[in-house]
mmCIF file of C-alpha atoms in Angstrom:
data_model
loop_
_atom_site.group_PDB
_atom_site.id
_atom_site.type_symbol
_atom_site.label_atom_id
_atom_site.label_comp_id
_atom_site.label_asym_id
_atom_site.label_seq_id
_atom_site.Cartn_x
_atom_site.Cartn_y
_atom_site.Cartn_z
ATOM 1 C CA PRO P 132 -96.878 -10.225 25.745
ATOM 2 C CA SER P 133 -97.048 -6.976 27.765
ATOM 3 C CA TRP P 134 -97.485 -8.750 31.117
ATOM 4 C CA LYS P 135 -94.439 -8.660 33.366
ATOM 5 C CA PRO P 136 -94.152 -10.717 36.564
ATOM 6 C CA PRO P 137 -93.838 -8.695 39.766
ATOM 7 C CA VAL P 138 -90.527 -8.723 41.623
ATOM 8 C CA HIS P 139 -90.480 -8.406 45.423
ATOM 9 C CA THR P 140 -87.100 -8.102 47.128
ATOM 10 C CA LYS P 141 -86.141 -10.860 49.544
ATOM 11 C CA THR P 142 -83.043 -12.134 51.286
ATOM 12 C CA SER P 143 -81.262 -15.229 49.997
ATOM 13 C CA GLU P 144 -82.451 -17.023 53.142
ATOM 14 C CA GLN P 145 -86.076 -16.111 52.387
ATOM 15 C CA ARG P 146 -85.638 -17.245 48.767
ATOM 16 C CA VAL P 147 -84.387 -20.643 49.977
ATOM 17 C CA ARG P 148 -87.362 -21.036 52.344
ATOM 18 C CA ILE P 149 -89.851 -20.172 49.597
ATOM 19 C CA GLN P 150 -88.108 -22.523 47.171
ATOM 20 C CA ASN P 151 -88.175 -25.339 49.732
ATOM 21 C CA ALA P 152 -91.876 -24.749 50.347
ATOM 22 C CA VAL P 153 -92.951 -24.636 46.707
ATOM 23 C CA SER P 154 -90.747 -27.593 45.784
ATOM 24 C CA LYS P 155 -93.012 -29.758 47.973
ATOM 25 C CA SER P 156 -96.034 -28.861 45.847
ATOM 26 C CA PHE P 157 -97.036 -30.695 42.668
ATOM 27 C CA MET P 158 -98.083 -27.337 41.192
ATOM 28 C CA PHE P 159 -94.485 -26.165 40.889
ATOM 29 C CA ALA P 160 -92.881 -29.504 40.002
ATOM 30 C CA ALA P 161 -92.750 -28.841 36.250
ATOM 31 C CA LEU P 162 -90.914 -25.533 36.565
ATOM 32 C CA GLU P 163 -87.414 -25.252 35.215
ATOM 33 C CA GLU P 164 -84.893 -23.418 37.369
ATOM 34 C CA LYS P 165 -85.241 -20.045 35.584
ATOM 35 C CA ASP P 166 -89.062 -20.220 35.803
ATOM 36 C CA LEU P 167 -88.843 -21.140 39.481
ATOM 37 C CA ARG P 168 -86.616 -18.081 40.091
ATOM 38 C CA THR P 169 -89.256 -15.870 38.415
ATOM 39 C CA VAL P 170 -91.996 -17.359 40.603
ATOM 40 C CA ILE P 171 -89.940 -16.931 43.785
ATOM 41 C CA ASP P 172 -89.229 -13.294 42.831
ATOM 42 C CA ALA P 173 -92.994 -12.759 42.465
ATOM 43 C CA PHE P 174 -93.868 -13.918 45.992
ATOM 44 C CA GLU P 175 -94.871 -10.991 48.209
ATOM 45 C CA GLU P 176 -94.389 -10.806 51.985
ATOM 46 C CA HIS P 177 -97.314 -10.315 54.407
ATOM 47 C CA ARG P 178 -96.916 -9.712 58.142
ATOM 48 C CA LEU P 179 -100.009 -10.374 60.240
ATOM 49 C CA ASP P 180 -100.990 -9.901 63.861
ATOM 50 C CA ALA P 181 -102.818 -12.563 65.847
ATOM 51 C CA GLY P 182 -106.527 -12.570 65.009
ATOM 52 C CA GLN P 183 -106.059 -11.051 61.567
ATOM 53 C CA PRO P 184 -107.913 -12.873 58.747
ATOM 54 C CA VAL P 185 -105.897 -14.071 55.745
ATOM 55 C CA ILE P 186 -108.696 -15.502 53.628
ATOM 56 C CA THR P 187 -112.465 -15.634 54.167
ATOM 57 C CA GLN P 188 -114.675 -18.574 53.232
ATOM 58 C CA GLY P 189 -116.779 -17.825 50.147
ATOM 59 C CA ALA P 190 -114.651 -14.899 48.950
ATOM 60 C CA GLU P 191 -113.825 -14.732 45.254
ATOM 61 C CA VAL P 192 -110.170 -14.217 44.349
ATOM 62 C CA THR P 193 -109.430 -11.580 41.734
ATOM 63 C CA SER P 194 -106.529 -11.990 39.342
ATOM 64 C CA GLU P 195 -104.231 -9.579 41.179
ATOM 65 C CA GLU P 196 -104.855 -10.386 44.825
ATOM 66 C CA PRO P 197 -102.942 -13.031 46.784
ATOM 67 C CA GLY P 198 -104.058 -16.543 45.927
ATOM 68 C CA LEU P 199 -101.550 -19.046 47.247
ATOM 69 C CA TYR P 200 -99.854 -18.477 50.602
ATOM 70 C CA VAL P 201 -96.660 -20.052 51.985
ATOM 71 C CA ILE P 202 -95.913 -19.841 55.710
ATOM 72 C CA GLU P 203 -92.544 -18.502 56.806
ATOM 73 C CA ALA P 204 -93.397 -18.096 60.496
ATOM 74 C CA GLY P 205 -96.360 -18.317 62.842
ATOM 75 C CA GLU P 206 -99.522 -20.356 63.305
ATOM 76 C CA LEU P 207 -102.835 -20.005 61.501
ATOM 77 C CA ASP P 208 -106.221 -21.552 62.304
ATOM 78 C CA VAL P 209 -108.573 -22.813 59.607
ATOM 79 C CA PHE P 210 -112.334 -22.505 60.109
ATOM 80 C CA LYS P 211 -115.100 -24.086 58.037
ATOM 81 C CA ALA P 212 -118.659 -22.782 58.392
ATOM 82 C CA CYS P 213 -121.655 -24.913 57.475
ATOM 83 C CA GLN P 214 -124.897 -23.275 56.402
ATOM 84 C CA GLU P 215 -126.394 -23.166 59.909
ATOM 85 C CA GLU P 216 -123.205 -21.945 61.608
ATOM 86 C CA PRO P 217 -122.178 -18.324 62.104
ATOM 87 C CA ALA P 218 -118.869 -17.272 60.561
ATOM 88 C CA PRO P 219 -116.072 -18.201 60.850
ATOM 89 C CA GLY P 220 -117.440 -21.636 61.753
ATOM 90 C CA LYS P 221 -115.767 -24.612 63.383
ATOM 91 C CA LYS P 222 -111.985 -24.801 63.704
ATOM 92 C CA VAL P 223 -110.846 -27.702 61.523
ATOM 93 C CA PHE P 224 -107.061 -27.351 61.274
ATOM 94 C CA THR P 225 -104.008 -25.379 62.373
ATOM 95 C CA TYR P 226 -101.099 -24.566 60.067
ATOM 96 C CA ASP P 227 -97.993 -24.435 62.243
ATOM 97 C CA GLN P 228 -95.036 -25.377 60.073
ATOM 98 C CA GLN P 229 -92.715 -23.273 57.998
ATOM 99 C CA GLY P 230 -93.214 -24.098 54.333
ATOM 100 C CA GLN P 231 -96.852 -25.170 54.567
ATOM 101 C CA SER P 232 -99.017 -23.616 51.877
ATOM 102 C CA PHE P 233 -102.725 -22.959 51.400
ATOM 103 C CA GLY P 234 -105.099 -21.239 49.001
ATOM 104 C CA GLU P 235 -104.169 -23.222 45.888
ATOM 105 C CA LEU P 236 -107.769 -24.200 45.008
ATOM 106 C CA ALA P 237 -108.577 -20.571 44.249
ATOM 107 C CA LEU P 238 -105.635 -20.499 41.809
ATOM 108 C CA LEU P 239 -106.241 -23.844 40.158
ATOM 109 C CA TYR P 240 -110.007 -23.706 39.764
ATOM 110 C CA SER P 241 -111.003 -20.041 40.119
ATOM 111 C CA ALA P 242 -113.149 -21.264 43.000
ATOM 112 C CA PRO P 243 -114.384 -19.241 45.962
ATOM 113 C CA ARG P 244 -112.419 -19.721 49.164
ATOM 114 C CA ALA P 245 -113.349 -23.036 50.800
ATOM 115 C CA ALA P 246 -112.531 -21.948 54.376
ATOM 116 C CA THR P 247 -111.507 -19.014 56.533
ATOM 117 C CA VAL P 248 -107.860 -18.802 57.639
ATOM 118 C CA MET P 249 -106.898 -16.509 60.518
ATOM 119 C CA ALA P 250 -103.545 -15.767 62.126
ATOM 120 C CA LYS P 251 -103.403 -17.500 65.524
ATOM 121 C CA THR P 252 -100.064 -15.837 66.332
ATOM 122 C CA GLN P 253 -97.996 -13.155 64.634
ATOM 123 C CA CYS P 254 -97.257 -14.522 61.155
ATOM 124 C CA VAL P 255 -95.047 -13.945 58.162
ATOM 125 C CA LEU P 256 -96.541 -15.268 54.933
ATOM 126 C CA TRP P 257 -95.539 -15.131 51.300
ATOM 127 C CA SER P 258 -98.168 -15.006 48.543
ATOM 128 C CA ILE P 259 -98.474 -15.177 44.800
ATOM 129 C CA ASP P 260 -101.405 -13.815 42.797
ATOM 130 C CA ARG P 261 -103.488 -15.677 40.195
ATOM 131 C CA ASN P 262 -102.114 -13.706 37.201
ATOM 132 C CA THR P 263 -98.527 -14.547 38.092
ATOM 133 C CA PHE P 264 -99.450 -18.143 38.840
ATOM 134 C CA ASN P 265 -101.255 -18.537 35.506
ATOM 135 C CA HIS P 266 -98.525 -16.888 33.451
ATOM 136 C CA CYS P 267 -95.542 -18.461 35.171
ATOM 137 C CA VAL P 268 -96.708 -21.774 36.580
ATOM 138 C CA LYS P 269 -99.538 -23.001 34.352
ATOM 139 C CA ASP P 270 -97.817 -21.922 31.126
ATOM 140 C CA ALA P 271 -94.505 -23.467 32.216
ATOM 141 C CA ALA P 272 -96.245 -26.716 33.184
ATOM 142 C CA LYS P 273 -97.983 -26.862 29.811
ATOM 143 C CA LYS P 274 -94.707 -26.266 27.937
ATOM 144 C CA ALA P 275 -92.889 -28.854 30.048
ATOM 145 C CA LYS P 276 -95.575 -31.447 29.347
ATOM 146 C CA GLU P 277 -95.309 -30.745 25.611
ATOM 147 C CA ARG P 278 -91.506 -31.187 25.795
ATOM 148 C CA TYR P 279 -91.891 -34.446 27.723
ATOM 149 C CA GLU P 280 -94.430 -35.804 25.229
ATOM 150 C CA THR P 281 -92.150 -34.912 22.310
ATOM 151 C CA PHE P 282 -89.279 -36.684 24.056
ATOM 152 C CA LEU P 283 -91.382 -39.759 24.864
ATOM 153 C CA ARG P 284 -92.510 -40.076 21.212
ATOM 154 C CA ARG P 285 -88.823 -40.557 20.305
ATOM 155 C CA VAL P 286 -88.157 -43.328 22.858
ATOM 156 C CA GLU P 287 -88.083 -46.598 20.919
ATOM 157 C CA LEU P 288 -89.340 -48.666 23.848
ATOM 158 C CA LEU P 289 -92.475 -46.472 24.094
ATOM 159 C CA LYS P 290 -93.382 -46.396 20.374
ATOM 160 C CA GLY P 291 -96.289 -48.808 20.916
ATOM 161 C CA LEU P 292 -98.063 -46.549 23.412
ATOM 162 C CA THR P 293 -101.088 -44.434 22.531
ATOM 163 C CA ASP P 294 -100.933 -40.625 22.802
ATOM 164 C CA LEU P 295 -103.059 -40.860 25.960
ATOM 165 C CA GLU P 296 -100.684 -43.369 27.570
ATOM 166 C CA ARG P 297 -97.668 -41.182 26.716
ATOM 167 C CA SER P 298 -99.523 -38.168 28.085
ATOM 168 C CA LYS P 299 -100.065 -39.967 31.400
ATOM 169 C CA ILE P 300 -96.342 -40.734 31.605
ATOM 170 C CA ALA P 301 -95.528 -37.093 30.789
ATOM 171 C CA ASP P 302 -97.763 -35.998 33.675
ATOM 172 C CA VAL P 303 -95.591 -37.818 36.221
ATOM 173 C CA LEU P 304 -92.141 -37.105 34.798
ATOM 174 C CA ARG P 305 -89.922 -34.862 36.914
ATOM 175 C CA SER P 306 -86.918 -33.029 35.560
ATOM 176 C CA ARG P 307 -83.607 -33.217 37.453
ATOM 177 C CA THR P 308 -80.580 -31.067 36.675
ATOM 178 C CA TYR P 309 -77.066 -32.289 37.485
ATOM 179 C CA GLY P 310 -73.800 -30.405 37.416
#
């Protein structure tokens, strides 16, 4: 009850870019417009120079440090080290598109970082921390699923379905708002 989401100032253009990026992710699909605005407000800007690390393979993510990143500008290389390799390991991917995101596994599963990501060029990134993600995104997704299941229980055509079958339908429903 005492937790308040952070608010980081951004231009309307930046807000649109963040919204476009997160709208491509299943993690944010259940958010209603007001919840999405809260999440976008909570994203924090990071400016990096070439060669600067963003995340390091094996690192644990605390509740208040950046978890999920969305790219506004720049290129980032992803490295994966095997046990016999020195860090950062072998380059396995390059993020080079505005709106791409990474780091979600640490948010979803409280898992250590699976790879190292380093700025290849100067970059502008936006991030959200685990606390904000859990409070705003996970809670909103849970509430949305409960609303969908309640709605589906009232649909005559679906009365013969089991709770599990209705739950599976609720998982794939997407809300659309029309003027």
